[in-house]
PDB file of C-alpha atoms in Angstrom:
ATOM      1  CA  LEU S   1     -14.355 -18.112 -14.138  1.00 93.00           C
ATOM      2  CA  THR S   2     -15.628 -14.537 -13.979  1.00 97.00           C
ATOM      3  CA  ILE S   3     -15.211 -13.612 -10.295  1.00 98.00           C
ATOM      4  CA  LEU S   4     -12.342 -14.481  -7.956  1.00 97.00           C
ATOM      5  CA  TYR S   5     -12.048 -13.244  -4.370  1.00 97.00           C
ATOM      6  CA  ALA S   6      -8.979 -14.215  -2.361  1.00 96.00           C
ATOM      7  CA  HIS S   7      -9.009 -11.685   0.480  1.00 96.00           C
ATOM      8  CA  ASN S   8      -6.899 -11.931   3.627  1.00 93.00           C
ATOM      9  CA  ASN S   9      -5.008 -15.135   2.873  1.00 90.00           C
ATOM     10  CA  ASN S  10      -1.481 -14.018   3.817  1.00 84.00           C
ATOM     11  CA  PHE S  11      -0.346 -14.520   0.229  1.00 87.00           C
ATOM     12  CA  GLY S  12       3.145 -13.177  -0.431  1.00 84.00           C
ATOM     13  CA  PRO S  13       4.759 -11.488  -3.449  1.00 86.00           C
ATOM     14  CA  ASP S  14       5.245 -14.666  -5.499  1.00 86.00           C
ATOM     15  CA  VAL S  15       1.506 -15.365  -5.427  1.00 88.00           C
ATOM     16  CA  LEU S  16       0.852 -11.871  -6.797  1.00 89.00           C
ATOM     17  CA  ARG S  17       3.177 -12.685  -9.684  1.00 90.00           C
ATOM     18  CA  ALA S  18       1.032 -15.764 -10.407  1.00 93.00           C
ATOM     19  CA  PHE S  19      -2.159 -13.661 -10.293  1.00 94.00           C
ATOM     20  CA  SER S  20      -0.548 -11.202 -12.718  1.00 95.00           C
ATOM     21  CA  THR S  21       0.199 -14.022 -15.156  1.00 95.00           C
ATOM     22  CA  MET S  22      -3.393 -15.193 -14.835  1.00 96.00           C
ATOM     23  CA  LEU S  23      -4.642 -11.668 -15.598  1.00 96.00           C
ATOM     24  CA  GLN S  24      -2.562 -11.563 -18.754  1.00 95.00           C
ATOM     25  CA  ARG S  25      -4.077 -14.834 -19.977  1.00 96.00           C
ATOM     26  CA  SER S  26      -7.669 -14.518 -18.767  1.00 95.00           C
ATOM     27  CA  SER S  27     -10.394 -13.648 -21.222  1.00 95.00           C
ATOM     28  CA  THR S  28     -13.319 -14.102 -18.817  1.00 97.00           C
ATOM     29  CA  LEU S  29     -12.362 -12.687 -15.390  1.00 97.00           C
ATOM     30  CA  ILE S  30     -14.292  -9.489 -14.644  1.00 98.00           C
ATOM     31  CA  SER S  31     -13.796  -9.096 -10.886  1.00 98.00           C
ATOM     32  CA  LEU S  32     -10.664  -9.808  -8.835  1.00 97.00           C
ATOM     33  CA  GLY S  33     -10.422  -9.210  -5.092  1.00 97.00           C
ATOM     34  CA  LEU S  34      -7.022  -9.592  -3.453  1.00 95.00           C
ATOM     35  CA  ALA S  35      -7.427  -7.291  -0.452  1.00 94.00           C
ATOM     36  CA  TYR S  36      -5.440  -7.602   2.762  1.00 91.00           C
ATOM     37  CA  ASN S  37      -2.825 -10.043   1.607  1.00 88.00           C
ATOM     38  CA  LYS S  38       0.896  -9.444   2.169  1.00 82.00           C
ATOM     39  CA  PHE S  39       2.016  -8.917  -1.410  1.00 84.00           C
ATOM     40  CA  GLY S  40       4.068  -5.823  -0.624  1.00 75.00           C
ATOM     41  CA  ILE S  41       5.912  -7.231   2.382  1.00 71.00           C
ATOM     42  CA  ALA S  42       9.353  -8.501   1.413  1.00 63.00           C
ATOM     43  CA  SER S  43      10.067 -10.149   4.758  1.00 51.00           C
ATOM     44  CA  PHE S  44       6.966 -12.327   4.458  1.00 55.00           C
ATOM     45  CA  GLN S  45       7.416 -15.849   3.097  1.00 61.00           C
ATOM     46  CA  GLY S  46       6.834 -16.000  -0.600  1.00 63.00           C
ATOM     47  CA  GLY S  47       9.485 -13.909  -2.296  1.00 69.00           C
ATOM     48  CA  ASN S  48      10.715 -10.376  -2.692  1.00 73.00           C
ATOM     49  CA  THR S  49       8.750  -7.348  -3.789  1.00 74.00           C
ATOM     50  CA  ASN S  50      11.029  -6.205  -6.625  1.00 77.00           C
ATOM     51  CA  ASN S  51       9.073  -5.016  -9.649  1.00 82.00           C
ATOM     52  CA  LEU S  52       5.619  -5.882  -8.248  1.00 84.00           C
ATOM     53  CA  GLY S  53       4.129  -2.639  -9.534  1.00 87.00           C
ATOM     54  CA  SER S  54       5.648  -3.156 -12.970  1.00 89.00           C
ATOM     55  CA  ILE S  55       4.409  -6.735 -13.135  1.00 90.00           C
ATOM     56  CA  LEU S  56       0.858  -5.644 -12.322  1.00 92.00           C
ATOM     57  CA  ASN S  57       1.217  -2.704 -14.705  1.00 93.00           C
ATOM     58  CA  ASN S  58       1.968  -5.110 -17.571  1.00 94.00           C
ATOM     59  CA  ALA S  59      -0.911  -7.419 -16.655  1.00 95.00           C
ATOM     60  CA  LEU S  60      -3.391  -4.544 -16.537  1.00 95.00           C
ATOM     61  CA  GLN S  61      -2.251  -3.229 -19.910  1.00 94.00           C
ATOM     62  CA  ILE S  62      -2.813  -6.640 -21.503  1.00 95.00           C
ATOM     63  CA  ASN S  63      -6.069  -7.619 -19.787  1.00 95.00           C
ATOM     64  CA  THR S  64      -9.231  -6.372 -21.517  1.00 95.00           C
ATOM     65  CA  THR S  65     -11.989  -8.017 -19.458  1.00 97.00           C
ATOM     66  CA  LEU S  66     -11.382  -6.998 -15.832  1.00 97.00           C
ATOM     67  CA  THR S  67     -13.881  -4.376 -14.629  1.00 98.00           C
ATOM     68  CA  HIS S  68     -13.448  -4.538 -10.829  1.00 98.00           C
ATOM     69  CA  LEU S  69     -10.188  -4.798  -8.885  1.00 97.00           C
ATOM     70  CA  ASP S  70      -9.846  -4.759  -5.088  1.00 97.00           C
ATOM     71  CA  LEU S  71      -6.284  -4.199  -3.858  1.00 93.00           C
ATOM     72  CA  ARG S  72      -6.958  -2.816  -0.373  1.00 93.00           C
ATOM     73  CA  GLY S  73      -4.259  -3.070   2.289  1.00 89.00           C
ATOM     74  CA  LEU S  74      -1.526  -4.861   0.339  1.00 85.00           C
ATOM     75  CA  GLY S  75       1.444  -2.959   1.724  1.00 80.00           C
ATOM     76  CA  PHE S  76       2.776  -1.836  -1.652  1.00 82.00           C
ATOM     77  CA  SER S  77       5.741   0.497  -1.676  1.00 80.00           C
ATOM     78  CA  ALA S  78       5.196   3.966  -3.087  1.00 83.00           C
ATOM     79  CA  GLU S  79       7.261   2.974  -6.139  1.00 86.00           C
ATOM     80  CA  SER S  80       5.159  -0.141  -6.790  1.00 86.00           C
ATOM     81  CA  LEU S  81       1.959   1.830  -6.385  1.00 87.00           C
ATOM     82  CA  ASN S  82       3.180   4.435  -8.883  1.00 90.00           C
ATOM     83  CA  HIS S  83       3.814   1.706 -11.490  1.00 90.00           C
ATOM     84  CA  LEU S  84       0.427   0.157 -10.733  1.00 89.00           C
ATOM     85  CA  ILE S  85      -1.344   3.479 -11.249  1.00 91.00           C
ATOM     86  CA  ILE S  86       0.268   3.823 -14.680  1.00 92.00           C
ATOM     87  CA  GLY S  87      -1.118   0.399 -15.617  1.00 91.00           C
ATOM     88  CA  ILE S  88      -4.552   1.359 -14.328  1.00 92.00           C
ATOM     89  CA  GLY S  89      -4.449   4.502 -16.444  1.00 92.00           C
ATOM     90  CA  GLN S  90      -3.703   2.488 -19.570  1.00 92.00           C
ATOM     91  CA  ASN S  91      -6.349  -0.175 -18.924  1.00 93.00           C
ATOM     92  CA  ARG S  92      -9.600   0.448 -20.812  1.00 94.00           C
ATOM     93  CA  SER S  93     -11.888  -2.064 -19.086  1.00 97.00           C
ATOM     94  CA  LEU S  94     -11.600  -1.228 -15.360  1.00 96.00           C
ATOM     95  CA  ILE S  95     -14.552   0.719 -13.986  1.00 97.00           C
ATOM     96  CA  LYS S  96     -13.958   0.221 -10.243  1.00 97.00           C
ATOM     97  CA  ILE S  97     -10.738  -0.153  -8.285  1.00 95.00           C
ATOM     98  CA  ASN S  98     -10.139  -0.008  -4.545  1.00 95.00           C
ATOM     99  CA  LEU S  99      -6.679   0.913  -3.234  1.00 91.00           C
ATOM    100  CA  ASP S 100      -7.678   1.849   0.332  1.00 91.00           C
ATOM    101  CA  ASP S 101      -5.434   1.182   3.319  1.00 89.00           C
ATOM    102  CA  GLN S 102      -2.020   1.297   1.652  1.00 80.00           C
ATOM    103  CA  LEU S 103       0.688   2.102   4.212  1.00 70.00           C
ATOM    104  CA  PHE S 104       3.879   3.858   3.190  1.00 60.00           C
ATOM    105  CA  ASP S 105       7.110   4.820   4.888  1.00 53.00           C
ATOM    106  CA  ASN S 106       7.410   7.674   2.386  1.00 50.00           C
ATOM    107  CA  ALA S 107       4.647   9.504   0.567  1.00 50.00           C
ATOM    108  CA  ALA S 108       3.877   8.372  -2.967  1.00 47.00           C
TER     109      ALA S 108
END
């Protein structure tokens, strides 16, 4: 598997944790699109949002094959997005990432 798009499926936070585990183990995935799911919405079925940014941060630090990542409109908190950005900065394979349409109560 080299490309996986799972846009707009109403996936909750627990599914993002599973995708993060997959990223840590994958040696072939180059493009992952998860736009417009509900990963950052704690009230949505599927778990709480605690540590989502840190979990993705860890996955991105470990993964060495991913070149494209689409995380538009996920509803991440400013704190989660800050952790995610740290992971992006430490990843050496990503060449394109889309974080459009993040909505915050407070500025990141």
